[in-house]
Amino acid sequence: MLGVWSLLLLWGLGTPCQGLLETVGTLARIDKDELGKAIQNSLVGGPILQNVLGTVTSVNQGVLGSGGLLGGGGLLGYGGVFGIVQELSGLKIEEITLPKVSLKLLPGFGVQLGLHTKVGLHGSGPLGDLLQLAAEVNVSSRVALGVSSQGTPILILKSCNTLLGHISLLSGLLPASLFGVVEQTLFKVLPGLLCPVVDSVLGVVNELLGTGLSLVPLGALGSVEFSLATLPLISNQYIELDVNPIVKSVAGDIIDFPKPPKPPKPVKIPPKEDHTSQVTVPVYLFSTMFGLLQTSGALDIDITSELVPSNIPLTTTDLAALVPEVLGKLPPNQHLLLSLRVKEAPTVTLQKKKATVSIPAAIHVKFYGPKGAPEALFELNGVITLNAQLTSSATKLHISLSLERFSVKLASSFAHAFDASRLEEWLSDVIRATYVPKLNVELNVGIPLPKVLNVSFANAVLEIIENAVVLTVAS
């Protein structure tokens, strides 16, 4: 029969309500199944349980052996109460069944954790025969949740008590009168051996919590540092973390782009289904990424004939054919240079089921004269509107852009004014062939997700809501 280790984790006194995200933070809802997996994985294939066996053998040299608590001059040794027993040697913990983890979240209070296991003890009986015992154990612990100096959640063991269950004699001979003594001894010994197991498990889980909420590289643009904005909240099915993403430059300076004049409406987060985990990425992170690209000059480009495919014309002759009455006198067959510059941060719009990016751009149109130096023709101001297709990997949200439309107006010209909208179709072909692929390369870095308890969002279902994207993955 399996015993129970009952662990109480105090996560905080609040409970999630209304599903509203009023700040620019990232909201992570981690299902209780993921906490159970983290604890189970910490016990599988690791040294935690093996260390318990080593501790019993090396420190106690057997519970009842000559170097044990009841050996030698101990209670059952020579001169002890039961002097008729000359030797009960080498009894020590040889086996601990891999615990089966069970969890129950207690809204507004904490987590009740059960670790079901069985302890096997081997040694020599009073008659020198092989003695094998199996003991059931109930370890009850209280663990408080704090916030580390790095702004990550941390579990702290506050108390641990061990209750010994039924002891079964599997082989060998042991007088009934000795069972009470064995039970009493194990009751004294096991807390010092098994409570460190709880502490070791918490250490592994804390490492996962600290690694996920920490500094995450953002390619050549900088990094994102995730930290807790508030204490964790708990419902009957999941733990909710309000995570504050702080974007930093490569030099480590905090990047804080201007907020919109009107504060955005609170994001209404859809409800989370049971046995799923959820992370919400606010529009702020999208805007910050494009803001970093803009300030670093990554959104600028000089387009020449070498960059466009042969089916897209980029000469003065082709340009003059679009507006002959104004540009008809240009020198024929001269290569063009389109210098696209982005002076303002792009605008990212997240609405129901659709994500768009609007890039304000100035395009200086020039041609290479007889001396090989570029000569100005005219300047356009325009807005490049792109559709954003979103996909996820284990730890990132990825963006791929496609051109929706490109609208332009004439800003200045060496000749007479003309209707610049006549150039939009041609310019759209150029932008689609040269500029959009460049943007997608720059966006390969992706938007980092808070990696809490190693939850993978590789197969997440994405839902675009107003001012946020919600990723949901089955536990």
XYZ file of C-alpha atoms in Angstrom:
475
model
C 0.000 0.000 0.000
C 1.208 3.478 -0.809
C 1.734 6.130 1.802
C 1.032 9.838 1.460
C 3.223 12.884 1.751
C 0.842 15.798 2.199
C 2.372 19.142 1.332
C 0.654 22.483 1.838
C 1.860 25.344 -0.360
C 0.735 28.818 0.679
C 0.508 30.692 -2.610
C -1.342 33.803 -1.495
C -4.706 34.896 -0.189
C -6.215 36.266 -3.391
C -8.222 34.551 -6.098
C -8.468 35.491 -9.799
C -11.573 37.456 -10.693
C -13.274 38.986 -13.745
C -10.420 38.057 -16.108
C -9.270 41.669 -16.606
C -5.690 42.755 -17.337
C -5.469 46.490 -16.700
C -1.716 46.957 -17.103
C 0.786 46.227 -19.865
C 1.812 43.021 -18.126
C 1.777 39.445 -19.351
C -0.747 37.206 -17.631
C 0.174 33.538 -17.125
C -2.360 31.004 -15.878
C -0.602 27.744 -15.067
C -2.778 24.674 -14.599
C -2.304 22.581 -11.474
C -1.311 19.654 -13.716
C 1.871 21.518 -14.668
C 2.873 21.932 -11.022
C 2.278 18.216 -10.548
C 4.450 17.423 -13.573
C 7.256 19.631 -12.263
C 7.251 17.851 -8.910
C 6.991 14.409 -10.502
C 9.830 15.159 -12.931
C 12.047 16.353 -10.080
C 11.787 12.876 -8.582
C 12.274 10.882 -11.792
C 15.824 10.061 -12.789
C 17.310 12.551 -10.366
C 19.422 12.122 -7.233
C 16.770 13.198 -4.725
C 15.512 9.734 -3.759
C 18.949 8.146 -4.135
C 20.342 10.704 -1.725
C 17.881 9.503 0.880
C 19.198 5.948 0.566
C 22.769 7.130 0.767
C 22.023 9.198 3.830
C 20.586 6.266 5.751
C 23.446 3.982 4.839
C 26.327 6.363 5.404
C 25.088 8.299 8.423
C 23.099 5.765 10.389
C 24.721 2.603 9.064
C 21.380 0.908 9.436
C 18.575 1.870 11.762
C 18.956 -1.145 13.968
C 22.501 -2.267 13.199
C 25.569 -2.136 15.367
C 26.103 1.493 14.386
C 22.404 2.316 14.318
C 20.131 3.912 16.852
C 19.107 0.604 18.358
C 22.329 -1.300 17.888
C 25.300 -1.691 20.233
C 24.288 -0.127 23.507
C 20.957 1.023 22.134
C 17.505 0.001 23.211
C 17.652 -3.416 21.599
C 21.400 -4.025 21.899
C 23.317 -5.868 24.514
C 22.342 -4.498 27.881
C 19.145 -2.961 26.543
C 15.572 -3.521 27.707
C 15.215 -6.563 25.484
C 18.476 -8.147 26.368
C 17.325 -11.454 24.963
C 17.812 -10.040 21.514
C 21.522 -10.253 20.863
C 21.603 -8.702 17.403
C 19.258 -7.080 14.933
C 21.791 -5.714 12.462
C 22.044 -3.704 9.249
C 18.389 -2.723 8.894
C 18.302 0.272 6.560
C 16.201 1.891 3.855
C 17.021 0.216 0.550
C 14.002 1.210 -1.567
C 11.653 4.150 -1.960
C 8.902 3.673 -4.504
C 8.670 6.560 -6.962
C 5.983 8.783 -5.456
C 2.763 9.346 -7.346
C 1.888 13.034 -7.253
C -1.637 14.300 -6.659
C -2.683 17.929 -6.249
C -5.658 19.855 -5.012
C -5.711 23.649 -5.245
C -7.400 25.454 -2.365
C -8.772 28.794 -3.649
C -7.583 31.733 -1.608
C -5.341 29.524 0.522
C -2.835 27.218 -1.122
C -2.120 23.816 -2.573
C -2.494 20.402 -0.989
C 0.036 18.030 -2.493
C 0.067 14.268 -2.052
C 3.157 12.161 -2.745
C 2.222 8.487 -2.469
C 5.123 6.124 -1.794
C 6.368 3.028 0.046
C 9.628 2.605 1.945
C 11.427 -0.751 1.888
C 13.880 -1.734 4.652
C 16.328 -4.662 4.499
C 18.575 -6.157 7.153
C 19.375 -9.206 9.288
C 16.851 -10.528 11.778
C 17.524 -11.729 15.355
C 18.173 -15.254 14.043
C 20.505 -14.081 11.304
C 17.954 -14.519 8.535
C 17.117 -11.913 5.874
C 14.655 -9.389 7.198
C 12.517 -7.282 4.792
C 10.013 -4.675 5.931
C 7.724 -2.251 4.104
C 6.601 0.926 5.863
C 3.913 3.425 4.942
C 4.734 7.068 5.569
C 2.741 10.299 5.786
C 4.886 13.438 5.661
C 2.925 16.651 6.197
C 4.686 19.911 5.336
C 3.839 23.598 5.201
C 5.501 25.748 2.548
C 5.124 29.498 2.181
C 5.395 31.382 -1.119
C 7.611 34.440 -1.213
C 9.092 36.657 -3.880
C 12.838 36.539 -4.407
C 15.050 39.595 -4.809
C 14.960 38.929 -8.563
C 11.168 39.255 -8.570
C 10.480 35.540 -9.050
C 8.217 33.325 -6.925
C 10.007 31.128 -4.425
C 8.698 28.302 -2.216
C 10.029 28.126 1.347
C 9.609 25.089 3.599
C 8.270 26.236 6.979
C 7.486 22.982 8.810
C 7.575 19.242 8.219
C 6.069 16.415 10.258
C 6.207 12.690 9.584
C 3.533 10.141 10.482
C 4.411 6.467 10.168
C 1.744 4.182 8.785
C 1.440 0.410 8.773
C 4.621 -1.716 8.827
C 4.513 -5.019 6.960
C 6.935 -7.904 7.454
C 7.699 -9.202 3.969
C 10.293 -11.844 4.891
C 12.231 -13.087 7.915
C 11.257 -13.472 11.545
C 10.600 -10.599 13.940
C 8.861 -11.147 17.289
C 5.639 -9.184 17.666
C 7.036 -7.511 20.765
C 9.694 -5.794 18.642
C 7.288 -4.214 16.162
C 6.419 -1.382 18.520
C 10.091 -0.633 19.080
C 10.814 -0.653 15.343
C 7.837 1.603 14.709
C 8.905 4.042 17.413
C 12.426 4.165 16.064
C 11.355 4.777 12.474
C 9.042 7.529 13.687
C 12.096 9.309 15.108
C 14.401 8.649 12.170
C 12.256 9.188 9.072
C 11.548 12.944 9.473
C 15.260 13.690 9.254
C 15.530 11.539 6.142
C 12.339 12.323 4.225
C 11.710 16.001 5.002
C 14.882 16.939 3.072
C 13.236 15.220 0.083
C 10.466 17.839 0.236
C 13.044 20.605 0.484
C 14.968 19.193 -2.498
C 11.794 18.996 -4.578
C 11.022 22.632 -3.766
C 14.561 23.564 -4.786
C 14.038 22.036 -8.225
C 10.653 23.741 -8.649
C 12.088 27.068 -7.493
C 14.824 26.769 -10.080
C 12.185 26.290 -12.789
C 10.235 29.288 -11.508
C 13.346 31.443 -11.365
C 14.589 30.418 -14.810
C 11.256 31.113 -16.486
C 10.832 34.537 -14.898
C 14.208 36.066 -15.636
C 16.236 37.782 -18.368
C 15.404 36.463 -21.855
C 17.505 37.517 -24.901
C 15.765 39.474 -27.652
C 18.385 38.877 -30.332
C 20.495 41.879 -31.284
C 17.766 44.229 -30.024
C 18.272 43.644 -26.306
C 16.398 41.508 -23.790
C 13.146 41.114 -21.870
C 13.216 40.663 -18.110
C 10.146 39.034 -16.599
C 9.288 39.618 -12.941
C 6.198 39.340 -10.784
C 4.072 42.481 -10.694
C 1.868 41.211 -7.859
C 1.640 38.195 -5.573
C 0.360 35.049 -7.302
C -3.360 34.335 -7.192
C -4.979 30.932 -7.032
C -8.241 29.364 -8.166
C -9.427 25.789 -7.841
C -7.716 24.824 -11.111
C -4.799 27.146 -11.833
C -2.215 29.555 -10.458
C -2.283 33.063 -11.940
C 0.887 35.125 -12.315
C 0.752 38.791 -13.287
C 4.137 39.133 -14.966
C 5.761 42.490 -15.659
C 7.875 42.454 -18.873
C 10.741 44.974 -18.736
C 12.423 45.533 -22.096
C 16.121 46.464 -22.013
C 18.580 47.574 -24.657
C 21.780 45.692 -25.422
C 23.542 48.063 -23.012
C 21.071 47.116 -20.263
C 19.083 50.371 -20.270
C 15.338 50.085 -19.693
C 13.336 50.872 -22.827
C 10.118 52.754 -22.100
C 8.370 53.896 -25.262
C 5.778 56.672 -24.945
C 2.358 55.425 -23.919
C -0.702 56.389 -26.010
C -2.449 59.634 -24.920
C -5.526 57.664 -23.895
C -4.954 54.682 -21.621
C -6.043 51.446 -23.276
C -9.139 49.683 -22.081
C -8.567 46.764 -19.707
C -7.997 43.552 -21.607
C -10.797 41.067 -21.009
C -9.145 37.659 -20.800
C -11.239 34.692 -21.963
C -11.865 31.983 -19.347
C -9.382 29.135 -19.063
C -10.601 25.589 -19.510
C -9.590 22.835 -17.104
C -6.323 21.009 -17.798
C -4.957 23.833 -19.933
C -2.413 26.576 -19.322
C -2.703 30.052 -20.738
C -0.452 33.044 -21.368
C -1.617 36.461 -22.549
C 0.762 38.663 -24.561
C -0.240 42.357 -24.505
C -0.016 44.679 -27.494
C 2.677 46.559 -25.543
C 5.243 43.842 -26.271
C 4.432 43.919 -29.991
C 4.728 47.707 -30.075
C 7.973 47.632 -28.097
C 9.566 45.142 -30.487
C 8.702 47.262 -33.529
C 9.821 50.358 -31.628
C 13.220 48.756 -31.041
C 13.477 47.856 -34.723
C 12.639 51.426 -35.687
C 15.117 53.108 -33.332
C 17.893 50.739 -34.403
C 17.340 51.564 -38.088
C 16.346 47.988 -38.921
C 13.153 49.208 -40.625
C 15.062 51.390 -43.127
C 16.097 50.135 -46.546
C 17.661 51.348 -49.785
C 16.025 49.568 -52.716
C 17.998 49.246 -55.947
C 17.509 47.216 -59.102
C 19.767 44.510 -57.698
C 17.201 43.769 -54.964
C 14.087 43.448 -57.103
C 13.208 40.529 -59.389
C 13.453 41.063 -63.144
C 9.675 41.246 -63.582
C 9.438 44.409 -61.447
C 10.730 47.472 -63.343
C 12.936 49.946 -61.522
C 14.174 52.398 -64.169
C 13.347 55.963 -65.136
C 11.661 54.707 -68.319
C 9.235 52.523 -66.338
C 8.565 55.308 -63.843
C 7.897 57.872 -66.580
C 5.333 55.525 -68.142
C 3.262 55.724 -64.939
C 3.149 59.546 -64.856
C 4.177 60.625 -68.385
C 2.890 64.191 -68.208
C 5.227 65.006 -65.301
C 8.097 62.525 -65.572
C 8.174 61.970 -69.332
C 11.332 64.029 -69.826
C 13.504 61.968 -67.505
C 16.674 60.449 -68.976
C 15.617 56.991 -70.193
C 16.737 53.627 -68.770
C 18.459 55.014 -65.679
C 18.356 52.870 -62.570
C 16.259 54.111 -59.661
C 17.088 54.276 -55.967
C 14.236 54.169 -53.431
C 15.390 55.201 -49.963
C 12.730 54.170 -47.426
C 13.044 55.684 -43.972
C 10.864 55.119 -40.906
C 11.012 58.095 -38.543
C 8.198 57.055 -36.180
C 7.426 53.841 -34.353
C 4.973 51.536 -36.143
C 1.478 51.025 -34.770
C 0.363 47.512 -33.887
C -3.373 46.825 -33.766
C -4.784 43.682 -32.183
C -8.483 43.188 -32.682
C -10.715 40.142 -32.697
C -9.064 37.514 -34.912
C -6.819 40.036 -36.706
C -3.381 41.584 -36.149
C -2.087 44.442 -38.303
C 1.047 46.581 -38.342
C 1.076 50.096 -39.805
C 4.481 51.547 -40.668
C 4.707 55.282 -41.478
C 7.401 55.668 -44.117
C 9.047 58.369 -46.183
C 10.355 57.297 -49.590
C 12.950 59.365 -51.392
C 12.885 58.479 -55.092
C 16.176 59.143 -56.905
C 17.869 58.085 -60.127
C 21.513 57.559 -60.984
C 22.612 60.325 -63.361
C 25.364 60.199 -65.974
C 28.025 60.771 -63.318
C 26.787 57.844 -61.231
C 25.595 59.973 -58.301
C 21.924 59.696 -57.226
C 19.766 62.709 -58.099
C 16.502 63.477 -56.309
C 13.207 63.212 -58.168
C 10.486 63.423 -55.513
C 9.578 62.391 -51.994
C 6.561 60.421 -50.843
C 4.955 60.009 -47.443
C 3.058 56.795 -46.991
C 1.689 54.150 -44.675
C 2.555 50.498 -45.190
C -0.220 48.329 -43.775
C 0.713 44.709 -43.140
C -1.193 41.670 -41.951
C 0.538 39.758 -39.155
C 0.278 35.973 -39.039
C 1.069 34.647 -35.563
C 2.474 31.243 -34.636
C 4.073 29.877 -31.492
C 7.037 27.728 -30.563
C 7.848 26.322 -27.121
C 8.963 29.663 -25.659
C 8.213 32.359 -28.257
C 5.471 34.021 -30.251
C 6.475 34.453 -33.895
C 5.298 37.097 -36.371
C 5.203 36.814 -40.160
C 4.083 39.835 -42.211
C 2.369 40.151 -45.574
C 1.456 43.355 -47.394
C -2.177 44.413 -47.250
C -1.896 47.830 -48.868
C 0.463 50.765 -49.368
C -0.999 54.266 -49.597
C 1.184 57.268 -50.492
C 0.971 61.041 -50.921
C 3.381 63.388 -52.642
C 5.507 65.313 -50.145
C 7.771 67.181 -52.581
C 8.855 67.003 -56.228
C 11.538 68.493 -58.510
C 8.804 69.046 -61.103
C 5.078 69.689 -60.971
C 2.814 68.054 -58.433
C 1.031 64.879 -59.448
C -1.315 62.283 -58.033
C 1.010 59.895 -56.196
C -1.706 57.256 -55.853
C -0.919 56.278 -59.461
C 2.341 54.842 -58.162
C 0.788 52.722 -55.414
C 0.400 49.490 -57.382
C 3.991 49.657 -58.649
C 5.354 50.580 -55.220
C 3.338 47.781 -53.615
C 5.019 45.261 -55.916
C 8.423 46.662 -54.968
C 7.648 46.637 -51.232
C 6.223 43.122 -51.392
C 9.314 41.772 -53.172
C 12.020 43.557 -51.167
C 10.846 45.185 -47.952
C 8.468 42.570 -46.519
C 11.083 39.750 -46.678
C 13.548 42.029 -44.861
C 11.003 42.690 -42.112
C 10.336 38.982 -41.652
C 14.057 38.307 -41.269
C 14.282 41.009 -38.588
C 11.285 39.460 -36.791
C 12.801 35.970 -36.655
C 13.864 36.658 -33.069
C 10.230 36.355 -31.927
C 8.543 37.673 -28.798
C 9.688 35.752 -25.673
C 7.046 34.131 -23.490
C 7.440 33.703 -19.727
C 8.588 30.097 -19.305
C 6.928 29.022 -16.082
C 7.543 25.428 -14.923
C 8.799 24.494 -18.406
C 5.328 24.771 -19.940
C 5.728 24.492 -23.722
C 3.456 26.537 -25.994
C 4.640 24.823 -29.189
C 1.157 23.460 -29.949
C -0.812 26.332 -28.478
C -4.130 27.566 -29.816
C -3.855 31.306 -30.540
C -6.719 33.729 -30.061
C -6.382 37.401 -31.018
C -8.506 39.603 -28.788
C -8.591 43.373 -28.374
C -5.091 44.579 -27.400
C -3.720 41.107 -26.646
C -3.022 37.598 -27.932
C -3.983 34.596 -25.806
C -2.098 31.294 -26.148
C -3.699 28.166 -24.696
C -2.058 24.746 -24.489
C -3.315 21.468 -23.064
C -1.544 20.170 -19.969
